CSV table of C-alpha atoms in Angstrom, one decimal:
chain,number,residue,atom,x,y,z
A,177,MET,CA,8.8,-20.6,-1.9
A,178,ASN,CA,5.7,-21.9,-3.5
A,179,CYS,CA,2.4,-21.9,-1.6
A,180,ILE,CA,-0.3,-24.4,-2.5
A,181,THR,CA,-3.8,-23.5,-1.3
A,182,HIS,CA,-6.7,-25.8,-0.3
A,183,ALA,CA,-10.4,-25.1,0.1
A,184,SER,CA,-10.9,-24.0,3.7
A,185,LYS,CA,-13.4,-22.8,6.2
A,186,LEU,CA,-12.3,-20.0,8.5
A,187,THR,CA,-13.2,-19.2,12.1
A,188,GLY,CA,-11.8,-17.2,14.9
A,189,SER,CA,-10.1,-13.8,15.2
A,190,ILE,CA,-7.1,-12.2,13.6
A,191,THR,CA,-5.0,-9.1,14.2
A,192,VAL,CA,-3.3,-7.6,11.2
A,193,PRO,CA,0.1,-6.0,11.6
A,194,GLY,CA,0.8,-2.3,12.0
A,195,SER,CA,0.5,0.1,9.1
A,196,LYS,CA,3.5,0.2,6.7
A,197,SER,CA,2.6,3.7,5.6
A,198,HIS,CA,2.6,5.0,9.2
A,199,THR,CA,5.6,3.0,10.3
A,200,ILE,CA,7.9,4.3,7.5
A,201,ARG,CA,6.8,7.9,8.2
A,202,ALA,CA,7.4,7.4,11.9
A,203,CYS,CA,11.0,6.2,11.1
A,204,LEU,CA,11.7,9.3,9.1
A,205,PHE,CA,10.2,11.7,11.6
A,206,GLY,CA,12.2,10.0,14.3
A,207,ALA,CA,15.4,10.5,12.3
A,208,LEU,CA,14.6,14.1,11.7
A,209,GLY,CA,13.7,14.8,15.3
A,210,GLU,CA,15.6,16.2,18.2
A,211,GLY,CA,15.9,13.7,21.0
A,212,ARG,CA,14.7,10.1,21.4
A,213,SER,CA,11.6,8.9,19.6
A,214,TYR,CA,9.5,5.8,20.5
A,215,ILE,CA,7.6,3.8,17.9
A,216,LYS,CA,5.2,1.3,19.3
A,217,ASN,CA,3.6,-1.6,17.3
A,218,PRO,CA,5.8,-1.0,14.3
A,219,LEU,CA,5.3,-3.2,11.2
A,220,VAL,CA,8.3,-5.5,11.4
A,221,SER,CA,8.5,-6.1,7.6
A,222,GLU,CA,11.2,-5.9,5.0
A,223,ASP,CA,10.2,-2.4,3.8
A,224,CYS,CA,10.1,-1.0,7.3
A,225,LEU,CA,13.4,-2.6,8.3
A,226,SER,CA,14.8,-1.0,5.1
A,227,ALA,CA,13.6,2.4,6.5
A,228,LEU,CA,15.5,1.7,9.8
A,229,ARG,CA,18.7,0.9,7.9
A,230,CYS,CA,18.5,3.9,5.7
A,231,ILE,CA,17.9,6.5,8.4
A,232,GLN,CA,21.1,5.4,10.1
A,233,GLU,CA,23.0,6.7,7.1
A,234,LEU,CA,21.6,10.2,8.0
A,235,GLY,CA,23.0,10.0,11.5
A,236,ALA,CA,20.0,8.5,13.5
A,237,VAL,CA,20.7,5.7,16.0
A,238,VAL,CA,18.2,2.8,16.2
A,239,TYR,CA,17.4,0.6,19.1
A,240,GLN,CA,15.0,-2.4,18.7
A,241,SER,CA,13.4,-4.2,21.6
A,242,GLN,CA,14.0,-7.9,21.7
A,243,ASP,CA,10.4,-8.6,20.6
A,244,ASN,CA,10.4,-5.7,18.1
A,245,SER,CA,7.3,-4.3,19.8
A,246,VAL,CA,9.0,-0.9,20.3
A,247,TRP,CA,11.6,0.8,18.2
A,248,GLU,CA,13.6,3.7,19.7
A,249,ILE,CA,15.3,6.2,17.4
A,250,GLU,CA,17.8,8.7,18.7
A,251,GLY,CA,17.1,11.4,16.2
A,252,ALA,CA,19.9,13.1,14.1
A,253,GLY,CA,18.1,16.4,14.5
A,254,LYS,CA,20.5,19.3,13.9
A,255,ARG,CA,23.3,16.7,13.4
A,256,ILE,CA,21.5,15.2,10.4
A,257,HIS,CA,23.8,14.9,7.4
A,258,LEU,CA,24.4,13.8,3.9
A,259,PRO,CA,24.3,9.9,3.7
A,260,GLU,CA,27.7,8.4,4.4
A,261,ASN,CA,27.0,5.5,2.0
A,262,VAL,CA,24.9,4.5,-0.9
A,263,ILE,CA,21.3,4.4,0.1
A,264,ASP,CA,19.9,0.9,-0.6
A,265,VAL,CA,16.2,1.0,0.0
A,266,GLY,CA,15.7,-2.8,-0.6
A,267,ASN,CA,12.2,-3.3,-2.0
A,268,SER,CA,10.7,-0.2,-0.6
A,269,GLY,CA,9.4,2.4,-3.0
A,270,SER,CA,8.1,4.5,-0.1
A,271,VAL,CA,11.6,4.7,1.4
A,272,MET,CA,13.1,5.7,-1.9
A,273,TYR,CA,10.5,8.4,-2.7
A,274,PHE,CA,10.4,9.8,0.8
A,275,LEU,CA,14.1,9.8,1.5
A,276,THR,CA,15.4,11.1,-1.8
A,277,PRO,CA,14.0,14.7,-1.3
A,278,ILE,CA,15.3,14.7,2.3
A,279,ALA,CA,18.8,13.7,1.1
A,280,ALA,CA,18.6,16.4,-1.6
A,281,SER,CA,18.3,19.0,1.2
A,282,PHE,CA,22.1,18.4,2.0
A,283,PRO,CA,25.0,19.7,0.0
A,284,GLY,CA,26.6,16.9,-2.0
A,285,TRP,CA,25.7,13.8,-3.9
A,286,THR,CA,23.4,10.9,-2.7
A,287,VAL,CA,23.2,7.6,-4.5
A,288,ILE,CA,19.9,5.8,-4.3
A,289,THR,CA,19.4,2.2,-5.4
A,290,GLY,CA,17.5,-1.0,-4.3
A,291,ASP,CA,16.7,-4.5,-5.3
A,292,ALA,CA,15.7,-5.7,-8.7
A,293,SER,CA,12.1,-4.5,-8.3
A,294,ILE,CA,13.2,-1.0,-7.2
A,295,ARG,CA,15.7,-0.8,-10.1
A,296,ASN,CA,12.6,-0.9,-12.4
A,297,ARG,CA,10.6,1.8,-10.5
A,298,PRO,CA,10.2,5.1,-12.3
A,299,VAL,CA,12.2,8.1,-10.9
A,300,LYS,CA,12.2,10.7,-13.7
A,301,HIS,CA,9.1,12.4,-12.2
A,302,LEU,CA,10.9,12.7,-8.9
A,303,ALA,CA,14.2,13.9,-10.4
A,304,THR,CA,12.4,16.5,-12.5
A,305,ALA,CA,10.5,17.8,-9.4
A,306,LEU,CA,13.8,18.1,-7.4
A,307,GLU,CA,15.5,19.9,-10.3
A,308,GLN,CA,12.8,22.6,-10.1
A,309,LEU,CA,14.1,23.3,-6.5
A,310,GLY,CA,17.8,23.4,-7.6
A,311,ALA,CA,18.9,19.8,-7.4
A,312,GLU,CA,21.2,18.2,-9.9
A,313,THR,CA,20.2,14.6,-10.8
A,314,HIS,CA,21.5,11.8,-12.9
A,315,ILE,CA,19.9,8.4,-13.8
A,316,THR,CA,22.8,6.1,-14.3
A,317,ARG,CA,21.4,3.9,-17.1
A,318,PRO,CA,20.7,5.6,-20.4
A,319,TYR,CA,17.1,5.3,-21.5
A,320,VAL,CA,16.0,3.5,-18.3
A,321,ASP,CA,13.7,5.5,-16.0
A,322,ALA,CA,14.7,3.7,-12.8
A,323,PRO,CA,17.5,3.7,-10.1
A,324,PRO,CA,20.3,3.9,-9.5
A,325,LEU,CA,19.6,7.6,-9.1
A,326,LEU,CA,22.1,10.2,-8.2
A,327,VAL,CA,20.9,13.5,-6.6
A,328,ARG,CA,23.0,16.5,-5.7
A,329,GLY,CA,21.7,19.1,-3.3
A,330,PRO,CA,21.1,21.3,-1.6
A,331,ILE,CA,17.6,22.1,-2.8
A,332,HIS,CA,16.1,25.5,-1.9
A,333,ARG,CA,12.6,26.9,-1.4
A,334,GLY,CA,10.7,27.4,-4.6
A,335,LYS,CA,7.8,26.1,-6.7
A,336,VAL,CA,7.4,22.6,-8.0
A,337,VAL,CA,4.8,21.8,-10.7
A,338,THR,CA,4.3,18.1,-11.3
A,339,ASP,CA,1.4,15.7,-11.9
A,340,GLY,CA,1.4,14.0,-8.5
A,341,ARG,CA,-0.2,10.8,-9.7
A,342,LEU,CA,2.3,9.0,-7.4
A,343,SER,CA,1.8,10.4,-4.0
A,344,GLN,CA,5.0,9.1,-2.4
A,345,TYR,CA,7.5,11.6,-3.8
A,346,ILE,CA,5.1,14.5,-3.0
A,347,SER,CA,5.1,13.3,0.6
A,348,GLY,CA,8.9,13.3,0.4
A,349,ILE,CA,9.0,16.8,-0.9
A,350,MET,CA,6.6,17.9,1.8
A,351,MET,CA,9.0,16.6,4.5
A,352,ALA,CA,12.0,18.1,2.9
A,353,ALA,CA,10.2,21.5,2.5
A,354,ALA,CA,9.9,21.7,6.3
A,355,ARG,CA,13.7,21.8,6.5
A,356,MET,CA,14.3,24.6,3.9
A,357,GLU,CA,14.4,28.3,4.5
A,358,GLY,CA,11.2,30.0,3.3
A,359,LYS,CA,8.0,28.9,1.6
A,360,THR,CA,7.9,25.9,-0.8
A,361,VAL,CA,4.9,25.7,-3.1
A,362,ILE,CA,3.8,22.4,-4.7
A,363,GLU,CA,1.4,22.5,-7.6
A,364,LEU,CA,-0.2,19.2,-8.6
A,365,THR,CA,-1.9,18.9,-12.0
A,366,ASP,CA,-3.4,15.5,-11.5
A,367,PRO,CA,-3.2,14.4,-7.8
A,368,LYS,CA,-3.9,10.8,-7.0
A,369,GLU,CA,-3.6,8.6,-3.9
A,370,VAL,CA,-4.7,11.7,-1.9
A,371,PRO,CA,-5.4,9.9,1.4
A,372,TYR,CA,-1.6,9.5,1.7
A,373,LEU,CA,-1.1,13.2,1.2
A,374,ASP,CA,-3.6,13.7,4.0
A,375,MET,CA,-1.6,11.2,6.1
A,376,THR,CA,1.7,13.2,5.5
A,377,LYS,CA,-0.1,16.5,6.3
A,378,GLY,CA,-1.4,15.0,9.5
A,379,TRP,CA,2.1,13.8,10.5
A,380,LEU,CA,3.6,17.2,9.8
A,381,GLU,CA,0.9,19.0,11.7
A,382,SER,CA,1.1,16.7,14.6
A,383,VAL,CA,4.7,17.8,15.3
A,384,GLY,CA,3.8,21.5,14.9
A,385,ILE,CA,4.6,22.0,11.2
A,386,PRO,CA,1.7,23.9,9.5
A,387,VAL,CA,0.7,22.7,6.0
A,388,CYS,CA,-1.6,24.7,3.7
A,389,MET,CA,-3.3,22.2,1.3
A,390,SER,CA,-6.2,23.1,-1.0
A,391,PRO,CA,-9.4,21.0,-0.9
A,392,ASP,CA,-8.6,19.6,-4.4
A,393,TYR,CA,-5.0,18.8,-3.4
A,394,LYS,CA,-3.6,20.8,-6.3
A,395,HIS,CA,-1.9,23.4,-4.2
A,396,ILE,CA,0.3,22.7,-1.1
A,397,GLU,CA,2.4,25.2,0.8
A,398,ILE,CA,5.0,24.6,3.6
A,399,GLU,CA,7.2,27.2,5.2
A,400,GLY,CA,10.4,26.3,6.9
A,401,PRO,CA,12.8,25.8,8.5
A,402,CYS,CA,11.0,23.9,11.2
A,403,VAL,CA,12.4,21.9,14.1
A,404,PHE,CA,11.2,18.3,14.2
A,405,PRO,CA,10.6,17.2,17.8
A,406,ALA,CA,10.9,13.7,19.0
A,407,ILE,CA,7.8,11.5,18.7
A,408,ASP,CA,6.0,8.9,20.8
A,409,ARG,CA,3.6,7.0,18.6
A,410,THR,CA,1.6,3.8,18.5
A,411,ILE,CA,1.3,2.6,14.9
A,412,PRO,CA,-2.3,1.7,14.0
A,413,SER,CA,-3.2,-1.5,12.2
A,414,ASP,CA,-2.8,-1.7,8.4
A,415,TRP,CA,-6.0,-1.4,6.4
A,416,GLU,CA,-4.1,-2.6,3.3
A,417,ALA,CA,-3.5,-5.9,5.2
A,418,VAL,CA,-7.1,-6.0,6.4
A,419,ALA,CA,-8.3,-6.6,2.9
A,420,PHE,CA,-6.9,-10.2,2.7
A,421,PRO,CA,-8.6,-11.9,5.7
A,422,LEU,CA,-11.7,-9.8,4.9
A,423,VAL,CA,-11.9,-11.1,1.3
A,424,ALA,CA,-10.9,-14.6,2.5
A,425,ALA,CA,-13.9,-14.8,4.9
A,426,LEU,CA,-16.3,-13.5,2.2
A,427,LEU,CA,-15.1,-16.0,-0.4
A,428,THR,CA,-15.1,-19.0,1.9
A,429,ASP,CA,-18.5,-18.4,3.6
A,430,SER,CA,-16.8,-18.0,6.9
A,431,GLU,CA,-17.3,-15.9,10.0
A,432,ILE,CA,-14.2,-14.2,11.5
A,433,VAL,CA,-13.4,-11.2,13.6
A,434,ILE,CA,-10.6,-8.8,12.6
A,435,GLU,CA,-9.3,-7.0,15.7
A,436,ASN,CA,-7.6,-3.7,16.5
A,437,ILE,CA,-9.1,-2.0,13.4
A,438,ASP,CA,-7.9,1.6,12.8
A,439,SER,CA,-11.0,3.9,13.0
A,440,SER,CA,-9.1,7.1,12.7
A,441,GLY,CA,-9.9,7.7,9.1
A,442,SER,CA,-6.2,8.2,8.2
A,443,GLN,CA,-6.0,5.2,5.7
A,444,GLY,CA,-7.9,5.4,2.4
A,445,ASP,CA,-8.2,1.6,2.1
A,446,GLU,CA,-11.0,1.5,4.7
A,447,ALA,CA,-13.2,2.3,1.7
A,448,ILE,CA,-13.3,-1.4,0.9
A,449,VAL,CA,-15.8,-2.0,3.6
A,450,GLU,CA,-18.5,0.1,2.0
A,451,ILE,CA,-17.6,-1.1,-1.4
A,452,LEU,CA,-18.1,-4.8,-0.4
A,453,ARG,CA,-21.2,-3.9,1.6
A,454,SER,CA,-22.7,-2.4,-1.5
A,455,VAL,CA,-22.8,-5.8,-3.2
A,456,GLY,CA,-24.2,-7.6,-0.3
A,457,ALA,CA,-21.3,-8.4,2.0
A,458,ASN,CA,-22.2,-8.7,5.7
A,459,ILE,CA,-19.5,-6.7,7.4
A,460,GLN,CA,-20.1,-5.1,10.8
A,461,TRP,CA,-17.7,-2.4,11.9
A,462,ASN,CA,-17.7,-1.9,15.7
A,463,LYS,CA,-15.6,1.3,16.0
A,464,ASP,CA,-15.9,1.3,19.8
A,465,ARG,CA,-14.3,-2.2,20.0
A,466,GLU,CA,-12.2,-1.6,16.9
A,467,GLN,CA,-13.5,-4.8,15.3
A,468,LEU,CA,-14.7,-5.9,12.0
A,469,ILE,CA,-17.1,-8.9,12.1
A,470,VAL,CA,-17.2,-10.6,8.7
A,471,GLN,CA,-19.9,-13.1,7.8
A,472,GLY,CA,-19.2,-14.5,4.4
A,473,GLY,CA,-22.2,-15.4,2.3
A,474,ILE,CA,-24.6,-14.7,5.1
A,475,LYS,CA,-27.2,-11.9,5.1
A,476,ALA,CA,-28.8,-11.5,8.5
A,477,GLY,CA,-32.4,-12.7,8.3
A,478,ASP,CA,-32.2,-13.5,4.6
A,479,GLY,CA,-30.6,-17.0,4.5
A,480,PHE,CA,-27.7,-17.6,2.1
A,481,GLY,CA,-26.8,-14.6,0.1
A,482,ARG,CA,-24.6,-13.9,-2.9
A,483,LEU,CA,-22.3,-11.0,-3.8
A,484,SER,CA,-24.1,-9.3,-6.6
A,485,ALA,CA,-24.0,-6.0,-8.6
A,486,GLU,CA,-27.6,-6.5,-9.7
A,487,HIS,CA,-28.7,-3.3,-7.9
A,488,PHE,CA,-26.3,-1.1,-9.9
A,489,PRO,CA,-27.1,0.4,-13.3
A,490,ASP,CA,-26.4,-2.2,-16.0
A,491,ARG,CA,-25.5,-4.7,-13.2
A,492,THR,CA,-22.1,-2.9,-13.1
A,493,LEU,CA,-20.2,-2.0,-10.0
A,494,ARG,CA,-17.8,0.9,-10.7
A,495,ILE,CA,-14.9,1.4,-8.2
A,496,ASN,CA,-12.7,4.5,-8.4
A,497,CYS,CA,-9.5,3.3,-6.7
A,498,ALA,CA,-7.4,6.5,-7.2
A,499,GLY,CA,-7.3,7.0,-3.4
A,500,PHE,CA,-6.4,3.4,-2.5
A,501,PRO,CA,-4.7,1.7,-5.4
A,502,ASP,CA,-3.0,-0.9,-3.2
A,503,ALA,CA,-6.5,-2.5,-2.8
A,504,VAL,CA,-6.7,-3.4,-6.5
A,505,PRO,CA,-5.3,-6.9,-6.4
A,506,ALA,CA,-7.7,-8.0,-3.6
A,507,LEU,CA,-10.6,-6.2,-5.2
A,508,SER,CA,-10.0,-7.8,-8.6
A,509,VAL,CA,-10.0,-11.2,-7.0
A,510,ILE,CA,-13.3,-10.8,-5.2
A,511,ALA,CA,-14.8,-9.2,-8.3
A,512,CYS,CA,-14.5,-12.6,-10.0
A,513,PHE,CA,-17.1,-13.9,-7.5
A,514,ILE,CA,-19.5,-11.0,-7.8
A,515,GLU,CA,-22.5,-11.6,-10.0
A,516,GLY,CA,-22.3,-8.9,-12.7
A,517,THR,CA,-19.5,-6.6,-14.0
A,518,THR,CA,-17.0,-4.8,-11.9
A,519,ILE,CA,-15.0,-1.9,-13.3
A,520,ILE,CA,-12.0,-0.8,-11.3
A,521,GLU,CA,-10.9,2.5,-12.7
A,522,ASP,CA,-8.5,5.4,-12.3
A,523,ILE,CA,-5.7,3.0,-11.4
A,524,GLY,CA,-2.9,3.9,-13.9
A,525,VAL,CA,-0.6,4.3,-10.9
A,526,CYS,CA,-0.8,0.5,-10.4
A,527,ARG,CA,1.4,0.1,-13.4
A,528,LYS,CA,4.2,1.8,-11.5
A,529,LYS,CA,4.1,-0.4,-8.3
A,530,GLU,CA,6.2,-3.4,-7.5
A,531,THR,CA,4.9,-4.9,-10.7
A,532,ASP,CA,2.5,-3.6,-13.4
A,533,ARG,CA,-0.4,-4.8,-11.2
A,534,ILE,CA,-3.1,-4.2,-13.9
A,535,THR,CA,-1.4,-6.5,-16.4
A,536,VAL,CA,-0.2,-9.1,-13.8
A,537,MET,CA,-3.7,-9.5,-12.2
A,538,CYS,CA,-5.4,-9.7,-15.6
A,539,HIS,CA,-3.0,-12.3,-16.9
A,540,GLU,CA,-2.9,-14.5,-13.8
A,541,LEU,CA,-6.7,-14.3,-13.2
A,542,THR,CA,-7.2,-15.4,-16.8
A,543,LYS,CA,-5.1,-18.5,-16.1
A,544,LEU,CA,-7.7,-19.5,-13.5
A,545,GLY,CA,-10.7,-19.0,-15.8
A,546,ALA,CA,-11.6,-15.4,-15.1
A,547,PHE,CA,-12.9,-13.1,-17.8
A,548,VAL,CA,-10.9,-10.0,-17.3
A,549,GLU,CA,-10.1,-7.0,-19.6
A,550,GLU,CA,-7.6,-4.2,-19.1
A,551,GLY,CA,-7.2,-0.7,-20.3
A,552,GLU,CA,-4.5,1.9,-19.7
A,553,ASP,CA,-6.0,2.8,-16.2
A,554,TYR,CA,-8.8,0.3,-15.6
A,555,MET,CA,-9.7,-3.3,-15.3
A,556,ILE,CA,-13.1,-4.9,-16.2
A,557,ILE,CA,-14.0,-8.1,-14.4
A,558,HIS,CA,-17.0,-10.1,-15.6
A,559,GLY,CA,-17.8,-12.0,-12.5
A,560,HIS,CA,-20.3,-14.7,-11.5
A,561,SER,CA,-21.4,-16.0,-8.1
A,562,PRO,CA,-20.5,-19.6,-7.4
A,563,LEU,CA,-24.1,-20.2,-6.4
A,564,THR,CA,-27.5,-19.3,-8.0
A,565,PRO,CA,-30.0,-17.4,-6.0
A,566,ASP,CA,-31.6,-20.6,-4.8
A,567,GLY,CA,-28.2,-21.9,-3.5
A,568,LYS,CA,-27.4,-24.3,-6.3
A,569,VAL,CA,-24.1,-24.5,-8.2
A,570,ASN,CA,-24.0,-21.7,-10.8
A,571,PRO,CA,-23.0,-23.2,-14.2
A,572,GLU,CA,-21.7,-19.8,-15.3
A,573,PHE,CA,-19.0,-19.9,-12.6
A,574,LYS,CA,-15.8,-21.0,-14.4
A,575,ILE,CA,-13.0,-20.2,-11.9
A,576,HIS,CA,-10.7,-23.1,-11.3
A,577,GLY,CA,-7.4,-24.0,-9.8
A,578,GLY,CA,-3.9,-23.7,-11.3
A,579,THR,CA,-0.5,-22.1,-10.9
A,580,VAL,CA,0.0,-18.4,-10.8
A,581,ASP,CA,3.1,-16.2,-10.6
A,582,SER,CA,3.3,-13.5,-7.9
A,583,PHE,CA,6.1,-11.8,-9.8
A,584,LYS,CA,7.5,-11.3,-6.2
A,585,ASP,CA,4.7,-8.7,-5.5
A,586,HIS,CA,3.4,-9.2,-2.0
A,587,ARG,CA,-0.1,-7.9,-2.7
A,588,VAL,CA,-0.4,-10.2,-5.7
A,589,ALA,CA,0.8,-13.2,-3.7
A,590,MET,CA,-1.7,-12.6,-0.9
A,591,SER,CA,-4.6,-12.0,-3.2
A,592,PHE,CA,-4.2,-15.3,-5.0
A,593,ALA,CA,-3.5,-17.2,-1.7
A,594,VAL,CA,-6.9,-16.1,-0.3
A,595,MET,CA,-8.6,-16.7,-3.7
A,596,GLY,CA,-7.4,-20.3,-3.6
A,597,LEU,CA,-9.1,-20.9,-0.3
A,598,ALA,CA,-12.5,-20.6,-2.0
A,599,LEU,CA,-11.8,-23.1,-4.8
A,600,GLN,CA,-12.1,-26.9,-4.8
A,601,GLU,CA,-9.0,-27.2,-6.9
A,602,SER,CA,-5.8,-25.9,-5.4
A,603,VAL,CA,-4.0,-22.8,-6.5
A,604,THR,CA,-0.2,-22.7,-6.4
A,605,VAL,CA,1.3,-19.3,-5.9
A,606,LYS,CA,4.9,-18.9,-6.9
A,607,ASP,CA,7.4,-16.9,-4.8
A,608,ALA,CA,4.9,-16.5,-2.0
A,609,GLU,CA,7.6,-15.6,0.5
A,610,CYS,CA,7.3,-12.0,-0.8
A,611,CYS,CA,4.3,-11.6,1.5
A,612,ALA,CA,6.8,-10.7,4.2
A,613,VAL,CA,7.2,-7.2,2.6
A,614,SER,CA,4.0,-6.0,4.3
A,615,PHE,CA,2.5,-8.9,6.3
A,616,PRO,CA,5.4,-11.0,7.7
A,617,ASP,CA,3.1,-13.5,9.5
A,618,PHE,CA,0.5,-13.8,6.8
A,619,PHE,CA,0.6,-17.6,6.4
A,620,PRO,CA,0.7,-18.6,10.1
A,621,LYS,CA,-2.0,-16.0,11.1
A,622,MET,CA,-4.3,-17.1,8.3
A,623,GLY,CA,-3.5,-20.7,9.2
A,624,ALA,CA,-4.7,-20.0,12.8
A,625,LEU,CA,-8.1,-19.2,11.3
A,626,GLY,CA,-8.2,-22.5,9.5
A,627,ALA,CA,-6.7,-21.5,6.1
A,628,ARG,CA,-4.9,-24.6,4.6
A,629,PHE,CA,-1.6,-23.7,2.9
A,630,ASP,CA,1.2,-26.0,2.0
A,631,CYS,CA,4.3,-23.8,1.7
A,632,THR,CA,7.5,-25.3,0.4
């Protein structure tokens, strides 16, 4: 499906879907648990549905309400077993990295694969980590660091030393460690995406499994075996999804309200609020009402305002995204509209996501007239405001319409879709249906705010 965007003015309120990160963890904890678990407000996306399918291979039984507002999982608990079939994780890296260590806790071989994107995701770091705990692993294609991956367990307590730049497989080892007899120690030489490690730690502790984690995240200890109880959880809204209507409102000089905001502090992507405020965005966060009120282009009492890095040294905004790399596509888009230079750094992990998001965003933004540079683990965006300080058209602003490729990456597709709403010339986003991976109703929900999309 191609999506053609048109310049739009937005108004009204929007509720983003439940958190993908929390939903997938809830599915796995439900499968590991004794008894029936209840997951309310799950994200009904392709990745989360993949999680539901995969946990059934471990012995869990899944019940979905007619409107999918509640998922019930009869946990496998003590009956949990080696997968009975090949584990096909679809497009979900989280499911692959979480489930593989759990599967490795059983005697026997497990085969892990997925769609074309997954079959290009790195797994050698995961395999090497599991080998340190006694697993036997085999990557089926010579010289290709990607699934299909074969893993033979059982793994045992021990010590794992790994870089930890991808947090997902560390979370998977933490879950598996709770099933093993004795203490498992995880040493991380270069931990990244650490809010997700905090999230996994929080989930484990919430079911009574103690986790010792050093303040610098380089040392983690878990002692098992532990019994996972059934859970009853309401999934909070997804901060990774909040970025898109938030950026859309700022770029289109619109006022919107984003409802049911998660104020628990469990999701690192909430950092985007303060980042955008620092360049002049008017965003009010009412934590009591769980609302974000976004007023694009408007500074209270100060007339029409611009997004500008002029108050930073050398007019350069530096954003360290190590803790929330999934925000990089949306931040790189809005950076094109910020007067000054934006450096998004410590994002090498973005090269190992659904696509190489650094190269993809640089290449596709350049097609639309942006001045973007890339390095091994950073992006530099030389941006300009569409308007001068006195409200006139800025001749330095060169962004225009065109056709971009999403490379079937949901965050890339949504980023360019919201970017196109701010331009007089349309932007065509290829393979835009991939938004369903994390935000199934993205186009109708944005359309209800006034976003003009033609999707064919």
